[in-house]
């Protein structure tokens, strides 16, 4: 993913790629799928669905701490 930041979930170590456009707007790609996530592992893999509260909190904290920069949003994102 263009301009993505690699991040590991603090709970299960699942690797994701995160692109932030603002504190509220986030695109997350699960590098290896979400099967190992305790919060999402039982859910079928679907595009743009599911939410891991642990990962959401970690992404917000990383953004607030300046570890993830906001990117300019381009058409199609």
PDB file of N, CA, C and O in Angstrom, residues 11-76:
ATOM      1  N   UNK A  11      -1.876  -7.033  20.983  1.00  0.00           N
ATOM      2  CA  UNK A  11      -2.510  -8.190  21.615  1.00  0.00           C
ATOM      3  C   UNK A  11      -2.086  -9.506  20.970  1.00  0.00           C
ATOM      4  O   UNK A  11      -1.763 -10.459  21.656  1.00  0.00           O
ATOM      5  N   UNK A  12      -2.108  -9.561  19.625  1.00  0.00           N
ATOM      6  CA  UNK A  12      -1.875 -10.851  18.956  1.00  0.00           C
ATOM      7  C   UNK A  12      -0.709 -10.836  17.977  1.00  0.00           C
ATOM      8  O   UNK A  12      -0.420 -11.849  17.355  1.00  0.00           O
ATOM      9  N   UNK A  13      -0.053  -9.700  17.806  1.00  0.00           N
ATOM     10  CA  UNK A  13       1.079  -9.540  16.894  1.00  0.00           C
ATOM     11  C   UNK A  13       0.719  -9.680  15.425  1.00  0.00           C
ATOM     12  O   UNK A  13       1.602  -9.831  14.583  1.00  0.00           O
ATOM     13  N   UNK A  14      -0.570  -9.645  15.062  1.00  0.00           N
ATOM     14  CA  UNK A  14      -0.949  -9.639  13.653  1.00  0.00           C
ATOM     15  C   UNK A  14      -0.358  -8.398  13.006  1.00  0.00           C
ATOM     16  O   UNK A  14      -0.392  -7.307  13.577  1.00  0.00           O
ATOM     17  N   UNK A  15       0.208  -8.558  11.824  1.00  0.00           N
ATOM     18  CA  UNK A  15       0.827  -7.438  11.121  1.00  0.00           C
ATOM     19  C   UNK A  15      -0.182  -6.775  10.197  1.00  0.00           C
ATOM     20  O   UNK A  15      -0.910  -7.454   9.476  1.00  0.00           O
ATOM     21  N   UNK A  16      -0.215  -5.463  10.237  1.00  0.00           N
ATOM     22  CA  UNK A  16      -1.095  -4.690   9.370  1.00  0.00           C
ATOM     23  C   UNK A  16      -0.303  -3.558   8.733  1.00  0.00           C
ATOM     24  O   UNK A  16       0.773  -3.191   9.194  1.00  0.00           O
ATOM     25  N   UNK A  17      -0.868  -3.025   7.655  1.00  0.00           N
ATOM     26  CA  UNK A  17      -0.351  -1.822   7.020  1.00  0.00           C
ATOM     27  C   UNK A  17      -1.427  -0.758   7.177  1.00  0.00           C
ATOM     28  O   UNK A  17      -2.583  -0.985   6.825  1.00  0.00           O
ATOM     29  N   UNK A  18      -1.059   0.381   7.723  1.00  0.00           N
ATOM     30  CA  UNK A  18      -2.011   1.429   8.061  1.00  0.00           C
ATOM     31  C   UNK A  18      -1.710   2.684   7.259  1.00  0.00           C
ATOM     32  O   UNK A  18      -0.565   3.126   7.204  1.00  0.00           O
ATOM     33  N   UNK A  19      -2.747   3.248   6.659  1.00  0.00           N
ATOM     34  CA  UNK A  19      -2.652   4.557   6.024  1.00  0.00           C
ATOM     35  C   UNK A  19      -3.693   5.450   6.691  1.00  0.00           C
ATOM     36  O   UNK A  19      -4.861   5.088   6.773  1.00  0.00           O
ATOM     37  N   UNK A  20      -3.234   6.581   7.218  1.00  0.00           N
ATOM     38  CA  UNK A  20      -4.114   7.522   7.904  1.00  0.00           C
ATOM     39  C   UNK A  20      -4.281   8.767   7.043  1.00  0.00           C
ATOM     40  O   UNK A  20      -3.319   9.299   6.502  1.00  0.00           O
ATOM     41  N   UNK A  21      -5.536   9.225   6.940  1.00  0.00           N
ATOM     42  CA  UNK A  21      -5.831  10.489   6.269  1.00  0.00           C
ATOM     43  C   UNK A  21      -6.255  11.546   7.275  1.00  0.00           C
ATOM     44  O   UNK A  21      -6.235  12.733   6.973  1.00  0.00           O
ATOM     45  N   UNK A  22      -6.654  11.107   8.453  1.00  0.00           N
ATOM     46  CA  UNK A  22      -6.970  11.976   9.581  1.00  0.00           C
ATOM     47  C   UNK A  22      -7.046  11.044  10.794  1.00  0.00           C
ATOM     48  O   UNK A  22      -6.884   9.834  10.660  1.00  0.00           O
ATOM     49  N   UNK A  23      -7.309  11.593  11.968  1.00  0.00           N
ATOM     50  CA  UNK A  23      -7.417  10.729  13.149  1.00  0.00           C
ATOM     51  C   UNK A  23      -8.560   9.730  12.996  1.00  0.00           C
ATOM     52  O   UNK A  23      -8.502   8.605  13.468  1.00  0.00           O
ATOM     53  N   UNK A  24      -9.608  10.138  12.287  1.00  0.00           N
ATOM     54  CA  UNK A  24     -10.788   9.287  12.135  1.00  0.00           C
ATOM     55  C   UNK A  24     -10.756   8.387  10.901  1.00  0.00           C
ATOM     56  O   UNK A  24     -11.407   7.364  10.877  1.00  0.00           O
ATOM     57  N   UNK A  25     -10.054   8.788   9.851  1.00  0.00           N
ATOM     58  CA  UNK A  25     -10.072   8.048   8.588  1.00  0.00           C
ATOM     59  C   UNK A  25      -8.805   7.202   8.454  1.00  0.00           C
ATOM     60  O   UNK A  25      -7.714   7.730   8.327  1.00  0.00           O
ATOM     61  N   UNK A  26      -9.018   5.884   8.461  1.00  0.00           N
ATOM     62  CA  UNK A  26      -7.907   4.938   8.426  1.00  0.00           C
ATOM     63  C   UNK A  26      -8.192   3.834   7.421  1.00  0.00           C
ATOM     64  O   UNK A  26      -9.304   3.325   7.359  1.00  0.00           O
ATOM     65  N   UNK A  27      -7.193   3.469   6.653  1.00  0.00           N
ATOM     66  CA  UNK A  27      -7.266   2.268   5.826  1.00  0.00           C
ATOM     67  C   UNK A  27      -6.276   1.273   6.425  1.00  0.00           C
ATOM     68  O   UNK A  27      -5.106   1.596   6.633  1.00  0.00           O
ATOM     69  N   UNK A  28      -6.760   0.075   6.721  1.00  0.00           N
ATOM     70  CA  UNK A  28      -5.931  -0.965   7.313  1.00  0.00           C
ATOM     71  C   UNK A  28      -5.947  -2.194   6.421  1.00  0.00           C
ATOM     72  O   UNK A  28      -7.013  -2.657   6.033  1.00  0.00           O
ATOM     73  N   UNK A  29      -4.779  -2.709   6.104  1.00  0.00           N
ATOM     74  CA  UNK A  29      -4.659  -3.961   5.350  1.00  0.00           C
ATOM     75  C   UNK A  29      -3.970  -4.979   6.246  1.00  0.00           C
ATOM     76  O   UNK A  29      -2.918  -4.712   6.814  1.00  0.00           O
ATOM     77  N   UNK A  30      -4.596  -6.137   6.354  1.00  0.00           N
ATOM     78  CA  UNK A  30      -4.025  -7.228   7.142  1.00  0.00           C
ATOM     79  C   UNK A  30      -3.065  -8.001   6.250  1.00  0.00           C
ATOM     80  O   UNK A  30      -3.482  -8.662   5.294  1.00  0.00           O
ATOM     81  N   UNK A  31      -1.772  -7.904   6.539  1.00  0.00           N
ATOM     82  CA  UNK A  31      -0.751  -8.524   5.689  1.00  0.00           C
ATOM     83  C   UNK A  31      -0.951 -10.027   5.546  1.00  0.00           C
ATOM     84  O   UNK A  31      -0.777 -10.576   4.463  1.00  0.00           O
ATOM     85  N   UNK A  32      -1.332 -10.694   6.619  1.00  0.00           N
ATOM     86  CA  UNK A  32      -1.496 -12.153   6.598  1.00  0.00           C
ATOM     87  C   UNK A  32      -2.934 -12.576   6.869  1.00  0.00           C
ATOM     88  O   UNK A  32      -3.175 -13.697   7.311  1.00  0.00           O
ATOM     89  N   UNK A  33      -3.883 -11.681   6.653  1.00  0.00           N
ATOM     90  CA  UNK A  33      -5.268 -11.981   6.982  1.00  0.00           C
ATOM     91  C   UNK A  33      -5.500 -11.804   8.472  1.00  0.00           C
ATOM     92  O   UNK A  33      -4.568 -11.609   9.240  1.00  0.00           O
ATOM     93  N   UNK A  34      -6.754 -11.875   8.886  1.00  0.00           N
ATOM     94  CA  UNK A  34      -7.054 -11.620  10.295  1.00  0.00           C
ATOM     95  C   UNK A  34      -7.389 -12.888  11.078  1.00  0.00           C
ATOM     96  O   UNK A  34      -7.899 -12.798  12.180  1.00  0.00           O
ATOM     97  N   UNK A  35      -7.055 -14.050  10.563  1.00  0.00           N
ATOM     98  CA  UNK A  35      -7.396 -15.304  11.234  1.00  0.00           C
ATOM     99  C   UNK A  35      -6.768 -15.416  12.620  1.00  0.00           C
ATOM    100  O   UNK A  35      -7.350 -16.026  13.520  1.00  0.00           O
ATOM    101  N   UNK A  36      -5.584 -14.831  12.819  1.00  0.00           N
ATOM    102  CA  UNK A  36      -4.919 -14.945  14.123  1.00  0.00           C
ATOM    103  C   UNK A  36      -5.411 -13.923  15.133  1.00  0.00           C
ATOM    104  O   UNK A  36      -5.045 -13.984  16.301  1.00  0.00           O
ATOM    105  N   UNK A  37      -6.277 -12.993  14.718  1.00  0.00           N
ATOM    106  CA  UNK A  37      -6.794 -11.971  15.623  1.00  0.00           C
ATOM    107  C   UNK A  37      -7.877 -12.574  16.515  1.00  0.00           C
ATOM    108  O   UNK A  37      -8.880 -13.087  16.017  1.00  0.00           O
ATOM    109  N   UNK A  38      -7.710 -12.511  17.839  1.00  0.00           N
ATOM    110  CA  UNK A  38      -8.725 -13.061  18.738  1.00  0.00           C
ATOM    111  C   UNK A  38     -10.087 -12.381  18.604  1.00  0.00           C
ATOM    112  O   UNK A  38     -11.111 -12.992  18.863  1.00  0.00           O
ATOM    113  N   UNK A  39     -10.090 -11.114  18.183  1.00  0.00           N
ATOM    114  CA  UNK A  39     -11.351 -10.389  18.051  1.00  0.00           C
ATOM    115  C   UNK A  39     -12.024 -10.606  16.705  1.00  0.00           C
ATOM    116  O   UNK A  39     -13.235 -10.494  16.591  1.00  0.00           O
ATOM    117  N   UNK A  40     -11.251 -10.928  15.665  1.00  0.00           N
ATOM    118  CA  UNK A  40     -11.810 -11.086  14.324  1.00  0.00           C
ATOM    119  C   UNK A  40     -11.649 -12.491  13.761  1.00  0.00           C
ATOM    120  O   UNK A  40     -12.208 -12.795  12.717  1.00  0.00           O
ATOM    121  N   UNK A  41     -10.892 -13.331  14.426  1.00  0.00           N
ATOM    122  CA  UNK A  41     -10.554 -14.647  13.895  1.00  0.00           C
ATOM    123  C   UNK A  41     -11.741 -15.522  13.539  1.00  0.00           C
ATOM    124  O   UNK A  41     -11.652 -16.356  12.640  1.00  0.00           O
ATOM    125  N   UNK A  42     -12.864 -15.347  14.193  1.00  0.00           N
ATOM    126  CA  UNK A  42     -14.030 -16.183  13.902  1.00  0.00           C
ATOM    127  C   UNK A  42     -14.893 -15.600  12.792  1.00  0.00           C
ATOM    128  O   UNK A  42     -15.802 -16.260  12.311  1.00  0.00           O
ATOM    129  N   UNK A  43     -14.601 -14.381  12.377  1.00  0.00           N
ATOM    130  CA  UNK A  43     -15.375 -13.729  11.326  1.00  0.00           C
ATOM    131  C   UNK A  43     -14.843 -14.131   9.956  1.00  0.00           C
ATOM    132  O   UNK A  43     -13.649 -14.300   9.769  1.00  0.00           O
ATOM    133  N   UNK A  44     -15.725 -14.271   8.965  1.00  0.00           N
ATOM    134  CA  UNK A  44     -15.249 -14.537   7.601  1.00  0.00           C
ATOM    135  C   UNK A  44     -14.517 -13.314   7.062  1.00  0.00           C
ATOM    136  O   UNK A  44     -14.834 -12.182   7.427  1.00  0.00           O
ATOM    137  N   UNK A  45     -13.531 -13.536   6.217  1.00  0.00           N
ATOM    138  CA  UNK A  45     -12.778 -12.430   5.627  1.00  0.00           C
ATOM    139  C   UNK A  45     -13.650 -11.742   4.587  1.00  0.00           C
ATOM    140  O   UNK A  45     -14.114 -12.362   3.642  1.00  0.00           O
ATOM    141  N   UNK A  46     -13.914 -10.456   4.808  1.00  0.00           N
ATOM    142  CA  UNK A  46     -14.717  -9.658   3.880  1.00  0.00           C
ATOM    143  C   UNK A  46     -14.051  -8.309   3.729  1.00  0.00           C
ATOM    144  O   UNK A  46     -13.401  -7.820   4.640  1.00  0.00           O
ATOM    145  N   UNK A  47     -14.270  -7.691   2.596  1.00  0.00           N
ATOM    146  CA  UNK A  47     -13.695  -6.377   2.334  1.00  0.00           C
ATOM    147  C   UNK A  47     -14.386  -5.326   3.190  1.00  0.00           C
ATOM    148  O   UNK A  47     -15.606  -5.251   3.224  1.00  0.00           O
ATOM    149  N   UNK A  48     -13.591  -4.519   3.861  1.00  0.00           N
ATOM    150  CA  UNK A  48     -14.070  -3.342   4.599  1.00  0.00           C
ATOM    151  C   UNK A  48     -15.039  -3.674   5.725  1.00  0.00           C
ATOM    152  O   UNK A  48     -15.926  -2.902   6.029  1.00  0.00           O
ATOM    153  N   UNK A  49     -14.889  -4.819   6.354  1.00  0.00           N
ATOM    154  CA  UNK A  49     -15.747  -5.156   7.481  1.00  0.00           C
ATOM    155  C   UNK A  49     -14.901  -5.621   8.646  1.00  0.00           C
ATOM    156  O   UNK A  49     -13.755  -6.005   8.485  1.00  0.00           O
ATOM    157  N   UNK A  50     -15.482  -5.610   9.806  1.00  0.00           N
ATOM    158  CA  UNK A  50     -14.794  -6.073  11.012  1.00  0.00           C
ATOM    159  C   UNK A  50     -13.972  -4.979  11.635  1.00  0.00           C
ATOM    160  O   UNK A  50     -13.495  -4.074  10.967  1.00  0.00           O
ATOM    161  N   UNK A  51     -13.844  -5.082  12.939  1.00  0.00           N
ATOM    162  CA  UNK A  51     -13.068  -4.084  13.666  1.00  0.00           C
ATOM    163  C   UNK A  51     -12.491  -4.727  14.907  1.00  0.00           C
ATOM    164  O   UNK A  51     -13.211  -5.301  15.714  1.00  0.00           O
ATOM    165  N   UNK A  52     -11.203  -4.623  15.047  1.00  0.00           N
ATOM    166  CA  UNK A  52     -10.507  -5.095  16.239  1.00  0.00           C
ATOM    167  C   UNK A  52     -10.287  -3.885  17.135  1.00  0.00           C
ATOM    168  O   UNK A  52      -9.557  -2.960  16.775  1.00  0.00           O
ATOM    169  N   UNK A  53     -10.934  -3.872  18.277  1.00  0.00           N
ATOM    170  CA  UNK A  53     -10.842  -2.723  19.184  1.00  0.00           C
ATOM    171  C   UNK A  53      -9.411  -2.510  19.699  1.00  0.00           C
ATOM    172  O   UNK A  53      -8.973  -1.377  19.864  1.00  0.00           O
ATOM    173  N   UNK A  54      -8.691  -3.598  19.925  1.00  0.00           N
ATOM    174  CA  UNK A  54      -7.310  -3.486  20.401  1.00  0.00           C
ATOM    175  C   UNK A  54      -6.439  -2.809  19.357  1.00  0.00           C
ATOM    176  O   UNK A  54      -5.672  -1.888  19.661  1.00  0.00           O
ATOM    177  N   UNK A  55      -6.557  -3.251  18.115  1.00  0.00           N
ATOM    178  CA  UNK A  55      -5.778  -2.649  17.036  1.00  0.00           C
ATOM    179  C   UNK A  55      -6.204  -1.207  16.784  1.00  0.00           C
ATOM    180  O   UNK A  55      -5.361  -0.337  16.573  1.00  0.00           O
ATOM    181  N   UNK A  56      -7.494  -0.934  16.830  1.00  0.00           N
ATOM    182  CA  UNK A  56      -7.987   0.428  16.643  1.00  0.00           C
ATOM    183  C   UNK A  56      -7.363   1.369  17.666  1.00  0.00           C
ATOM    184  O   UNK A  56      -6.895   2.460  17.325  1.00  0.00           O
ATOM    185  N   UNK A  57      -7.326   0.960  18.914  1.00  0.00           N
ATOM    186  CA  UNK A  57      -6.722   1.782  19.971  1.00  0.00           C
ATOM    187  C   UNK A  57      -5.225   1.969  19.736  1.00  0.00           C
ATOM    188  O   UNK A  57      -4.686   3.062  19.945  1.00  0.00           O
ATOM    189  N   UNK A  58      -4.543   0.925  19.284  1.00  0.00           N
ATOM    190  CA  UNK A  58      -3.101   1.013  19.031  1.00  0.00           C
ATOM    191  C   UNK A  58      -2.802   1.952  17.869  1.00  0.00           C
ATOM    192  O   UNK A  58      -1.846   2.739  17.925  1.00  0.00           O
ATOM    193  N   UNK A  59      -3.622   1.909  16.824  1.00  0.00           N
ATOM    194  CA  UNK A  59      -3.429   2.799  15.678  1.00  0.00           C
ATOM    195  C   UNK A  59      -3.661   4.246  16.095  1.00  0.00           C
ATOM    196  O   UNK A  59      -2.876   5.132  15.758  1.00  0.00           O
ATOM    197  N   UNK A  60      -4.717   4.495  16.852  1.00  0.00           N
ATOM    198  CA  UNK A  60      -4.983   5.866  17.314  1.00  0.00           C
ATOM    199  C   UNK A  60      -3.853   6.383  18.204  1.00  0.00           C
ATOM    200  O   UNK A  60      -3.446   7.539  18.099  1.00  0.00           O
ATOM    201  N   UNK A  61      -3.363   5.540  19.091  1.00  0.00           N
ATOM    202  CA  UNK A  61      -2.266   5.953  19.972  1.00  0.00           C
ATOM    203  C   UNK A  61      -1.007   6.254  19.162  1.00  0.00           C
ATOM    204  O   UNK A  61      -0.315   7.243  19.417  1.00  0.00           O
ATOM    205  N   UNK A  62      -0.705   5.410  18.183  1.00  0.00           N
ATOM    206  CA  UNK A  62       0.472   5.636  17.336  1.00  0.00           C
ATOM    207  C   UNK A  62       0.332   6.943  16.546  1.00  0.00           C
ATOM    208  O   UNK A  62       1.293   7.709  16.412  1.00  0.00           O
ATOM    209  N   UNK A  63      -0.866   7.210  16.049  1.00  0.00           N
ATOM    210  CA  UNK A  63      -1.111   8.465  15.341  1.00  0.00           C
ATOM    211  C   UNK A  63      -0.944   9.652  16.283  1.00  0.00           C
ATOM    212  O   UNK A  63      -0.265  10.629  15.953  1.00  0.00           O
ATOM    213  N   UNK A  64      -1.540   9.580  17.456  1.00  0.00           N
ATOM    214  CA  UNK A  64      -1.445  10.665  18.440  1.00  0.00           C
ATOM    215  C   UNK A  64      -0.007  10.906  18.889  1.00  0.00           C
ATOM    216  O   UNK A  64       0.370  12.036  19.203  1.00  0.00           O
ATOM    217  N   UNK A  65       0.797   9.836  18.924  1.00  0.00           N
ATOM    218  CA  UNK A  65       2.204   9.947  19.334  1.00  0.00           C
ATOM    219  C   UNK A  65       3.124  10.348  18.186  1.00  0.00           C
ATOM    220  O   UNK A  65       4.334  10.440  18.362  1.00  0.00           O
ATOM    221  N   UNK A  66       2.561  10.544  16.985  1.00  0.00           N
ATOM    222  CA  UNK A  66       3.364  10.958  15.834  1.00  0.00           C
ATOM    223  C   UNK A  66       4.091   9.821  15.136  1.00  0.00           C
ATOM    224  O   UNK A  66       4.967  10.061  14.310  1.00  0.00           O
ATOM    225  N   UNK A  67       3.733   8.581  15.444  1.00  0.00           N
ATOM    226  CA  UNK A  67       4.389   7.433  14.814  1.00  0.00           C
ATOM    227  C   UNK A  67       3.770   7.075  13.465  1.00  0.00           C
ATOM    228  O   UNK A  67       4.371   6.351  12.673  1.00  0.00           O
ATOM    229  N   UNK A  68       2.565   7.574  13.218  1.00  0.00           N
ATOM    230  CA  UNK A  68       1.900   7.421  11.930  1.00  0.00           C
ATOM    231  C   UNK A  68       1.516   8.816  11.467  1.00  0.00           C
ATOM    232  O   UNK A  68       0.841   9.550  12.192  1.00  0.00           O
ATOM    233  N   UNK A  69       1.953   9.181  10.288  1.00  0.00           N
ATOM    234  CA  UNK A  69       1.640  10.498   9.744  1.00  0.00           C
ATOM    235  C   UNK A  69       0.378  10.436   8.900  1.00  0.00           C
ATOM    236  O   UNK A  69       0.112   9.431   8.229  1.00  0.00           O
ATOM    237  N   UNK A  70      -0.380  11.521   8.895  1.00  0.00           N
ATOM    238  CA  UNK A  70      -1.543  11.628   8.019  1.00  0.00           C
ATOM    239  C   UNK A  70      -1.050  11.907   6.597  1.00  0.00           C
ATOM    240  O   UNK A  70      -0.106  12.652   6.402  1.00  0.00           O
ATOM    241  N   UNK A  71      -1.688  11.258   5.651  1.00  0.00           N
ATOM    242  CA  UNK A  71      -1.360  11.428   4.240  1.00  0.00           C
ATOM    243  C   UNK A  71      -2.442  12.273   3.571  1.00  0.00           C
ATOM    244  O   UNK A  71      -3.580  12.308   4.028  1.00  0.00           O
ATOM    245  N   UNK A  72      -2.069  12.902   2.492  1.00  0.00           N
ATOM    246  CA  UNK A  72      -3.068  13.627   1.715  1.00  0.00           C
ATOM    247  C   UNK A  72      -3.921  12.621   0.961  1.00  0.00           C
ATOM    248  O   UNK A  72      -3.398  11.686   0.353  1.00  0.00           O
ATOM    249  N   UNK A  73      -5.188  12.802   1.040  1.00  0.00           N
ATOM    250  CA  UNK A  73      -6.124  11.884   0.387  1.00  0.00           C
ATOM    251  C   UNK A  73      -6.208  12.179  -1.094  1.00  0.00           C
ATOM    252  O   UNK A  73      -6.358  13.319  -1.501  1.00  0.00           O
ATOM    253  N   UNK A  74      -6.086  11.135  -1.898  1.00  0.00           N
ATOM    254  CA  UNK A  74      -6.165  11.277  -3.350  1.00  0.00           C
ATOM    255  C   UNK A  74      -7.456  10.615  -3.830  1.00  0.00           C
ATOM    256  O   UNK A  74      -8.045   9.802  -3.130  1.00  0.00           O
ATOM    257  N   UNK A  75      -7.938  10.984  -5.013  1.00  0.00           N
ATOM    258  CA  UNK A  75      -9.162  10.365  -5.531  1.00  0.00           C
ATOM    259  C   UNK A  75      -9.084   8.837  -5.506  1.00  0.00           C
ATOM    260  O   UNK A  75      -8.038   8.256  -5.808  1.00  0.00           O
ATOM    261  N   UNK A  76     -10.172   8.225  -5.087  1.00  0.00           N
ATOM    262  CA  UNK A  76     -10.230   6.771  -5.022  1.00  0.00           C
ATOM    263  C   UNK A  76      -9.909   6.201  -3.666  1.00  0.00           C
ATOM    264  O   UNK A  76      -9.945   5.001  -3.465  1.00  0.00           O
TER     265      UNK A  76
END
